[in-house]
Short mmCIF file of C-alpha atoms in Angstrom, two decimals:
data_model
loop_
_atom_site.label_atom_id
_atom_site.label_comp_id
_atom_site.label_asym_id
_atom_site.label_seq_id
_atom_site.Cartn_x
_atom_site.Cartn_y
_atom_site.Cartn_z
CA UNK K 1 103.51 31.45 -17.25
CA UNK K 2 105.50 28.89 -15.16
CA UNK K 3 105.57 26.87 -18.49
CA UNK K 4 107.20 29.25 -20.46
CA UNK K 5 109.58 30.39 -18.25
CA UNK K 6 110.99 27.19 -18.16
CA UNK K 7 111.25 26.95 -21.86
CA UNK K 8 114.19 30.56 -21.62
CA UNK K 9 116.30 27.54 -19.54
CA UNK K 10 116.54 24.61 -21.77
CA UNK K 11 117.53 23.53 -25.37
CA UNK K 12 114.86 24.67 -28.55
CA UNK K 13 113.98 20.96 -28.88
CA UNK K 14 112.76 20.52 -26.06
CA UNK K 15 111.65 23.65 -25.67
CA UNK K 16 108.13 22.45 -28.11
CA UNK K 17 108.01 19.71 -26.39
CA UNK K 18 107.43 21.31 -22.96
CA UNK K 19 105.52 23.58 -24.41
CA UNK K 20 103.69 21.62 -26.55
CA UNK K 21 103.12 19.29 -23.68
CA UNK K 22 101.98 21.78 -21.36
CA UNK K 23 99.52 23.48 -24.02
CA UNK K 24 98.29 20.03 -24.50
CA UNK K 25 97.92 19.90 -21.35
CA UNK K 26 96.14 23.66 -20.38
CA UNK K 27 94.06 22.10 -23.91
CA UNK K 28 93.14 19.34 -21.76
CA UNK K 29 92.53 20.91 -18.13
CA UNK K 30 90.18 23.52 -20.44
CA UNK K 31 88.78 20.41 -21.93
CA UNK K 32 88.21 19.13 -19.16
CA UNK K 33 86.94 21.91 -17.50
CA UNK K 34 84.63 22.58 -20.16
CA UNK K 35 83.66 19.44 -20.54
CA UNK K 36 83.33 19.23 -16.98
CA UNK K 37 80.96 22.99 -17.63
CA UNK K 38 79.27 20.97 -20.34
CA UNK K 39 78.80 17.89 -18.27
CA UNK K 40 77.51 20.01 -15.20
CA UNK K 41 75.14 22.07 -18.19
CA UNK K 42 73.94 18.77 -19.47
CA UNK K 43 73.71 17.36 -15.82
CA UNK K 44 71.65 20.64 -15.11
CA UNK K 45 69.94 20.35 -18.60
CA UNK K 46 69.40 16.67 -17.89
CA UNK K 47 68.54 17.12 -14.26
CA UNK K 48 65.43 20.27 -15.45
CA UNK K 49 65.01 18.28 -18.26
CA UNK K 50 63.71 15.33 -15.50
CA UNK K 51 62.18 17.84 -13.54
CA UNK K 52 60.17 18.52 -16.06
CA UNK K 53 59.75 15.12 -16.82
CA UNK K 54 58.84 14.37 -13.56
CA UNK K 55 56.39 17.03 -13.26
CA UNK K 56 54.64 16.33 -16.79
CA UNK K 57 54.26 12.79 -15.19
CA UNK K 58 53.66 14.02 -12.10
CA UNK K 59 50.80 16.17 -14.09
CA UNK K 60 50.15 13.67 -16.30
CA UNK K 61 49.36 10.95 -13.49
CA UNK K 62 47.50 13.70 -11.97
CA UNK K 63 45.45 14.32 -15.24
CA UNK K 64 45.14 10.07 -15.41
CA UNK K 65 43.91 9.60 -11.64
CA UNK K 66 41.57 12.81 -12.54
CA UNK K 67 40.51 11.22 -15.52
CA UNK K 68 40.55 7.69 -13.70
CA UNK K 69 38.00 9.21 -10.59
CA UNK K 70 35.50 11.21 -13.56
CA UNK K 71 35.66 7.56 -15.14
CA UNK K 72 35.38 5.89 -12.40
CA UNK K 73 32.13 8.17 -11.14
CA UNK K 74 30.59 8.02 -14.66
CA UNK K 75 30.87 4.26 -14.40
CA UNK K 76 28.94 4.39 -10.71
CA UNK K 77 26.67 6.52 -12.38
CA UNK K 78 26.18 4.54 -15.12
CA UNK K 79 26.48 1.71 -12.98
CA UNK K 80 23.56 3.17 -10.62
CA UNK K 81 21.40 4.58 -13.55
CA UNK K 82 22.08 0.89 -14.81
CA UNK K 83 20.64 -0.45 -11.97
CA UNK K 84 17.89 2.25 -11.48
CA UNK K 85 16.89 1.13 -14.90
CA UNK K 86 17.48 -2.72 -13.96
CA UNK K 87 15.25 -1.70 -10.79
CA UNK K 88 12.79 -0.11 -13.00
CA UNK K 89 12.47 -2.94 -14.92
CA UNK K 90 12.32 -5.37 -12.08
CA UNK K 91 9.65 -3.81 -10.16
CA UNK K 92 7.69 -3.32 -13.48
CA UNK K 93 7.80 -7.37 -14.00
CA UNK K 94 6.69 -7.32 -10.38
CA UNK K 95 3.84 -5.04 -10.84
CA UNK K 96 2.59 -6.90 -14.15
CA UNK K 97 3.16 -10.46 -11.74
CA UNK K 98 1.30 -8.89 -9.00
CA UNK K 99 -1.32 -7.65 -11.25
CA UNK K 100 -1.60 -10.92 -13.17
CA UNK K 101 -1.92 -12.90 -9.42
CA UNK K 102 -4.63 -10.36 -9.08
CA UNK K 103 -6.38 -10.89 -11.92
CA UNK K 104 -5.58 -14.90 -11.27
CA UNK K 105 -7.39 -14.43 -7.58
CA UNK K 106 -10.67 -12.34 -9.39
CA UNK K 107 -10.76 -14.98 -11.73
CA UNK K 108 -10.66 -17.82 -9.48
CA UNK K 109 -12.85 -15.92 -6.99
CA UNK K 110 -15.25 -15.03 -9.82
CA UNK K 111 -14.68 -18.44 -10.69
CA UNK K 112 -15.75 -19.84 -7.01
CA UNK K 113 -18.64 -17.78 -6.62
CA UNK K 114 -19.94 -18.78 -9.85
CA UNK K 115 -19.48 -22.66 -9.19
CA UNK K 116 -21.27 -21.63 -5.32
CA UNK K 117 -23.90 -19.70 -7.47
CA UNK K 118 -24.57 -22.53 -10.01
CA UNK K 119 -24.35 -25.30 -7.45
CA UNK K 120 -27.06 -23.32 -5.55
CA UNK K 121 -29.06 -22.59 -8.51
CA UNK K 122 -28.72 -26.81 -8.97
CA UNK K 123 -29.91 -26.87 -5.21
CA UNK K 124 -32.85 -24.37 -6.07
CA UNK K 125 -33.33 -26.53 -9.05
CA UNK K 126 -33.82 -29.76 -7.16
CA UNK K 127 -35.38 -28.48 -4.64
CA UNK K 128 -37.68 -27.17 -7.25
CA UNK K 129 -38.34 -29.69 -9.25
CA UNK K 130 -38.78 -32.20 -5.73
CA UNK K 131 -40.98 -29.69 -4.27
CA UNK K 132 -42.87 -29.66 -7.95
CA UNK K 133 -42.91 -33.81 -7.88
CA UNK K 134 -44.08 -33.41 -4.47
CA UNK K 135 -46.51 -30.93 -5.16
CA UNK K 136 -47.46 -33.02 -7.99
CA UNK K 137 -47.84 -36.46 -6.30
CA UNK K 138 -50.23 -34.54 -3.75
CA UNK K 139 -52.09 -33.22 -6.33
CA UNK K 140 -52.34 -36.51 -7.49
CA UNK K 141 -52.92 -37.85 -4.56
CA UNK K 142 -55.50 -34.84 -3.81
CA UNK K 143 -57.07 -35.99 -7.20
CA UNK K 144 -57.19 -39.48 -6.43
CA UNK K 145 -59.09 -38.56 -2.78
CA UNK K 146 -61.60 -36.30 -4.56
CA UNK K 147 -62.45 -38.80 -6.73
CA UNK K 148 -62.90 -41.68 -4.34
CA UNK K 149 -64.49 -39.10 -2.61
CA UNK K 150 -67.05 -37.94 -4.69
CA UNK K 151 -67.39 -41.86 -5.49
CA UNK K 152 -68.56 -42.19 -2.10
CA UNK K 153 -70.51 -38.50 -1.89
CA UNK K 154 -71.83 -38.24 -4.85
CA UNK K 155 -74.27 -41.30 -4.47
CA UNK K 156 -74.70 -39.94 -1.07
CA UNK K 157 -75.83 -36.92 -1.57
CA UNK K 158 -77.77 -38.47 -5.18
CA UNK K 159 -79.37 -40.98 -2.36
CA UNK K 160 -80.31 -38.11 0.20
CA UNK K 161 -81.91 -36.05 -2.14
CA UNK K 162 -83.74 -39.26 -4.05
CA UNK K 163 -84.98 -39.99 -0.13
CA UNK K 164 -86.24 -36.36 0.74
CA UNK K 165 -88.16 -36.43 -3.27
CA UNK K 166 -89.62 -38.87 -2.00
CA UNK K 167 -90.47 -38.39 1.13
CA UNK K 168 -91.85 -34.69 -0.04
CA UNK K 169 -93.50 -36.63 -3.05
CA UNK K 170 -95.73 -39.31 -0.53
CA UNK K 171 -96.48 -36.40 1.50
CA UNK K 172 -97.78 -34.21 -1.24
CA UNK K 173 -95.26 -31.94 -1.27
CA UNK K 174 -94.84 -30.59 2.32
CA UNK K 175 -93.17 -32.11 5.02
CA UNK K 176 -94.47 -30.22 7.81
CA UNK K 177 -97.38 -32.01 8.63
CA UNK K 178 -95.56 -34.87 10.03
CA UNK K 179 -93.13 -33.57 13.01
CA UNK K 180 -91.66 -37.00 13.09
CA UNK K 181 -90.86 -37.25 9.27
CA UNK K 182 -89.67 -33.02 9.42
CA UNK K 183 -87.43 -34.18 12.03
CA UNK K 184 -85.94 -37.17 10.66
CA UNK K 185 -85.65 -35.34 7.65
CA UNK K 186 -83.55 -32.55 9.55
CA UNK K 187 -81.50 -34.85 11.52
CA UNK K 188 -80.35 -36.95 8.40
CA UNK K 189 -79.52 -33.62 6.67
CA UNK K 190 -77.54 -31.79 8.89
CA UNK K 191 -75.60 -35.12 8.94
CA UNK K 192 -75.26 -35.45 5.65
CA UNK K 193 -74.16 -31.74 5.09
CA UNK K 194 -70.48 -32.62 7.23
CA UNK K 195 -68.72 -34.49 4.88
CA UNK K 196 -70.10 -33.35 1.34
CA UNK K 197 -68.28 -30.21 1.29
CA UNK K 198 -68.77 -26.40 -0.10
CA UNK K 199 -70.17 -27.23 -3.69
CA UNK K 200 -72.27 -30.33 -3.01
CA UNK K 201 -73.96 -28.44 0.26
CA UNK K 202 -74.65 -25.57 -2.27
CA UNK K 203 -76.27 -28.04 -4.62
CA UNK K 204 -78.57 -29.34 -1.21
CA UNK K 205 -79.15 -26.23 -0.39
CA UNK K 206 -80.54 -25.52 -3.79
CA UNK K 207 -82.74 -28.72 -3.75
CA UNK K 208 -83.89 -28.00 -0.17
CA UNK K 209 -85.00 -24.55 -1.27
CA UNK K 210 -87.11 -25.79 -4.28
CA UNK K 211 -88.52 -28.65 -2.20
CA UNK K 212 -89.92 -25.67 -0.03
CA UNK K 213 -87.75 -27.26 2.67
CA UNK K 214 -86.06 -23.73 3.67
CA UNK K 215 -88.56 -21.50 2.84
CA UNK K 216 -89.16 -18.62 5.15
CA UNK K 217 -92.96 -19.33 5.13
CA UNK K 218 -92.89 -23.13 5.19
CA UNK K 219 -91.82 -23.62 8.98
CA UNK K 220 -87.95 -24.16 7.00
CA UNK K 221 -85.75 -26.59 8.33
CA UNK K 222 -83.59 -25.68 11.53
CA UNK K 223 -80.21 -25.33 10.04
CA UNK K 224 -78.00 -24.14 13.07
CA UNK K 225 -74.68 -24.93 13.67
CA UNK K 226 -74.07 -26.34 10.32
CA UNK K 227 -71.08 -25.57 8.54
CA UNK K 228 -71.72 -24.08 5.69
CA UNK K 229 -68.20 -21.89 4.93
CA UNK K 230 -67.25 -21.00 1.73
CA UNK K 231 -70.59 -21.98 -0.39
CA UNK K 232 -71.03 -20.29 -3.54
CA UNK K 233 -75.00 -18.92 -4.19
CA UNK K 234 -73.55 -16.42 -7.19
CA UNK K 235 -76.17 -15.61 -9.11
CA UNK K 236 -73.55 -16.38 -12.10
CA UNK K 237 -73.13 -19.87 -10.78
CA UNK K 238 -76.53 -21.02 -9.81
CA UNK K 239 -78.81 -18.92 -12.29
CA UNK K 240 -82.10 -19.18 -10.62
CA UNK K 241 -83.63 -17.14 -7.71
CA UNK K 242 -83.32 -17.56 -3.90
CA UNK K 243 -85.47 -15.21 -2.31
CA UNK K 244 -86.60 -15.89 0.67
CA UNK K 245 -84.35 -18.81 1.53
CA UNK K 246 -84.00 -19.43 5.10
CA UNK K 247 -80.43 -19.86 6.64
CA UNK K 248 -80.97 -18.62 9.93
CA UNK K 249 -78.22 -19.33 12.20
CA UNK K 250 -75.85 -21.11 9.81
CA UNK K 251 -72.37 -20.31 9.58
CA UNK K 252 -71.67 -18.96 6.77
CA UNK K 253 -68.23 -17.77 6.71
CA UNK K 254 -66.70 -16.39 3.51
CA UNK K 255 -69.74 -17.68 2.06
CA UNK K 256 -70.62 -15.86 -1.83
CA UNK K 257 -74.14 -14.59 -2.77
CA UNK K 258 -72.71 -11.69 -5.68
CA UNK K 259 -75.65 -10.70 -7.77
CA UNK K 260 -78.31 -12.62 -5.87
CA UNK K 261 -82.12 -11.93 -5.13
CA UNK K 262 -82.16 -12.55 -1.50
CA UNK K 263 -85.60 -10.36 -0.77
CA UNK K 264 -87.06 -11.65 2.45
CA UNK K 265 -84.11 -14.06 3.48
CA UNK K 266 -83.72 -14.76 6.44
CA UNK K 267 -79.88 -14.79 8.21
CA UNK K 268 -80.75 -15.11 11.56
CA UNK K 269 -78.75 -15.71 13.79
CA UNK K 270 -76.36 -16.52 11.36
CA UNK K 271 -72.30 -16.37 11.08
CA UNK K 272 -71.58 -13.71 7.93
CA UNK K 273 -67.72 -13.16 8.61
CA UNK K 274 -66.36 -12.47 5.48
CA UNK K 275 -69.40 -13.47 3.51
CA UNK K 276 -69.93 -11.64 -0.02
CA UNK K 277 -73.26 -10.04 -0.37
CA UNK K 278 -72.39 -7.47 -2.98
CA UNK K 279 -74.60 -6.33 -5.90
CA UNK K 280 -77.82 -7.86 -4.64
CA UNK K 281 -81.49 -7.38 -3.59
CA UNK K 282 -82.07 -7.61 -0.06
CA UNK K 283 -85.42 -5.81 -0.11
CA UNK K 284 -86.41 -6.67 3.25
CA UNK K 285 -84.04 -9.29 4.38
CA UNK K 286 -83.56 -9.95 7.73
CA UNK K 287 -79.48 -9.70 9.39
CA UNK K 288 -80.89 -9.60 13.20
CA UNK K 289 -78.16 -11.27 15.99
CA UNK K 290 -75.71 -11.84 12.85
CA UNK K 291 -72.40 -11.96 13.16
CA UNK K 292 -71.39 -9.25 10.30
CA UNK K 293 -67.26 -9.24 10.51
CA UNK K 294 -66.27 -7.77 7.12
CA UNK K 295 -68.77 -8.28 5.58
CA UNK K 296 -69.47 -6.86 2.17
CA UNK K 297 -72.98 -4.93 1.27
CA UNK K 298 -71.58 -3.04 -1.64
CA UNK K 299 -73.86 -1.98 -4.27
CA UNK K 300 -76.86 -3.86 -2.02
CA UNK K 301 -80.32 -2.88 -2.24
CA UNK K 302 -81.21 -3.44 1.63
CA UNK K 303 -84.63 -1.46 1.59
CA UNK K 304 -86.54 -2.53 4.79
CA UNK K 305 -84.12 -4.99 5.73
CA UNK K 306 -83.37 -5.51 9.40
CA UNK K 307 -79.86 -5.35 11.03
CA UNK K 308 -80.87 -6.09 14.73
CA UNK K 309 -77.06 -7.13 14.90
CA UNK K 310 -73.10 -4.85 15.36
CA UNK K 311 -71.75 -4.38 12.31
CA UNK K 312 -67.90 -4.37 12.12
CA UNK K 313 -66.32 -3.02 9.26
CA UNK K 314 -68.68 -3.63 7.20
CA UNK K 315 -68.69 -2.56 3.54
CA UNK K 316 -71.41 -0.80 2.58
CA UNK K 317 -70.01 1.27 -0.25
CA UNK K 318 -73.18 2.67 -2.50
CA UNK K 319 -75.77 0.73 -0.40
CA UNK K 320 -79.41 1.24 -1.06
CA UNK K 321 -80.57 1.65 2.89
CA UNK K 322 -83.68 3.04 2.08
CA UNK K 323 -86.14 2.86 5.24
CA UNK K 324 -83.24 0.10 6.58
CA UNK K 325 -83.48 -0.32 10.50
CA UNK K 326 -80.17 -0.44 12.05
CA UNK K 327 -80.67 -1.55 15.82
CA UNK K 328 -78.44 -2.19 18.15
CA UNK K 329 -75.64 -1.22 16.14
CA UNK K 330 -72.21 0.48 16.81
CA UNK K 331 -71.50 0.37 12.82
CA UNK K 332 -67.72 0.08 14.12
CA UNK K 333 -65.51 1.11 11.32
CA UNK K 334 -68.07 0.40 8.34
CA UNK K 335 -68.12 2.40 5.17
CA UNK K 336 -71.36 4.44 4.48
CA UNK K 337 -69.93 5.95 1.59
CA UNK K 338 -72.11 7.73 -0.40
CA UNK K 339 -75.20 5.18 -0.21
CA UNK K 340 -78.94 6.29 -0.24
CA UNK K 341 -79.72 6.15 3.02
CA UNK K 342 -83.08 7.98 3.80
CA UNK K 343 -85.60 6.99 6.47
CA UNK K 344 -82.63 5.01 8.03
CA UNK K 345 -83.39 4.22 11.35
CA UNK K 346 -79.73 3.87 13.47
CA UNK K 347 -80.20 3.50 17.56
CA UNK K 348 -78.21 2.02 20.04
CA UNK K 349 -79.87 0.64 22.89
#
């Protein structure tokens, strides 16, 4: 108003000028002021607009480090199932190692006891095969002994039994009429029956028993003390009859008369332990003072024999002891199993 009212007091021409210059002017303060509006609008615009801005980053960086931590975790997880698996994988190389060093120790343990088993089966071999040289050298050896042996015994028992023929033949036939030459005749034989051994003393004894030289009745010859162990009178072996052969006190130990006539023998006196008298006659026989250890009577016909002597477990398994005199006898542990015994005389004095 102050603008026009100065206009009323001066000339037209300048009146439009101070007017014009003071509309230009209110133009311009307005201008300015709404510029100033429209600065302070866009400074506000501008200043939400950042806010915004800010806060989008500020949700954005937000959303990023969210997303950056869920990345990050899935890459420890993948990074632990990664090495889980890597794990996984490591200890299953180590198993299949372990288990191959394993198998590597079995097979070199299987391997060690096989080289100890086949170097002891080479041992065992060896000492096989140099206990079968040996074995065979002492055969050998044995073989070469028996037959300088019987190089030596065989003439000497071929000479003794020449001498007694001929003795018996230039005394017709007996001996026993001449003490000196029945004598001599016993002294040369019981020497002669040490060394000969089991088979040539069963051959003398054979040739003494057909020479009449151990017959019961013939005043036999006195054959005690001499070793007779382990002779073999089978009636398989020698095939001719025995009865009543005279062995009175011999010792006959584990000597073998299976399947023999020995009717009227006479065992005086004799040593029986372990001797085999099975499956023969005995029909009166005499066993009186014998020494009958084991000895074996099975399937024996022993009618009127004599057994003036203990018996100790004796076998007498299916023994004929018809009218058999048992004297003096404990019959300590010796099997009367079912024999014919009748008439069987048993005392103990």
């Amino acid at each position: 108003m102050f603008v026009y009212w100065i206009s009323i007091f001066t000339s037209n021409a300048r009146y439009f000028t101070v007017v014009l210059t003071f509309d230009q002017r209110n133009e311009a303060r307005i201008q300015r002021l709404i510029d100033k509006q429209e600065a302070e609008r866009q400074r506000e615009q501008d200043l939400n607009i950042s806010r915004e801005l800010r806060e989008v980053d500020k949700e954005i960086a937000e959303q990023r480090r969210v997303n950056d931590e869920l990345n990050a975790e899935k890459a420890r997880n993948m990074s632990l199932e990664q090495r889980k698996h890597e794990l996984e994988i490591e200890q299953a190389r180590y198993d299949t190692l372990q288990e191959q060093r394993r198998e590597d120790v079995l097979i070199a343990v299987q391997r060690h006891e096989q080289d100890k088993e086949l170097a002891r089966l080479l041992r065992e071999n060896d000492r096989i095969l140099a206990e079968q040289k040996q074995e065979t050298e002492m055969v050998l050896e044995q073989q070469r002994y028996d037959q300088e042996r019987a190089r030596y015994l065989d003439p000497l028992l071929l000479s003794h039994i020449k001498e007694l023929g001929q003795l018996v033949k230039e005394n017709n036939g007996s001996l026993i009429a001449n003490p000196t030459i029945h004598a001599l005749v016993r002294a040369k034989t019981l020497n002669i029956f040490r060394p000969i051994g089991p088979d040539r003393s069963t051959q003398l004894i054979l040739f003494l028993h057909e020479t009449r030289l151990l017959k019961t009745e013939e005043n036999p010859l006195d054959l005690s003390g001499v070793q007779l162990t382990g002779i073999y009178l089978s009636a398989s072996t020698i095939q001719r009859p025995i009865y009543k052969l005279s062995l009175s006190s011999a010792r006959l130990n584990n000597a073998s008369f299976v399947g023999c006539d020995l009717s009227y023998c006479d065992f005086t006196g004799a040593d029986l332990s372990g001797a085999n008298l099975s499956r023969c006659s005995g029909i009166r026989a005499h066993f009186n003072q014998v020494i009958l250890v084991e000895t074996d009577f099975s399937h024996t016909n022993l009618y009127w024999a004599t057994f003036d002597s203990n018996i100790i477990k004796g076998n007498f398994f299916n023994a004929t002891v018809k009218s058999t005199n048992f004297r003096q006898n404990n019959n300590d542990q010796s099997g009367f199993h079912p024999s014919y015994i009748t008439i069987c005389e048993i005392r103990r004095d």
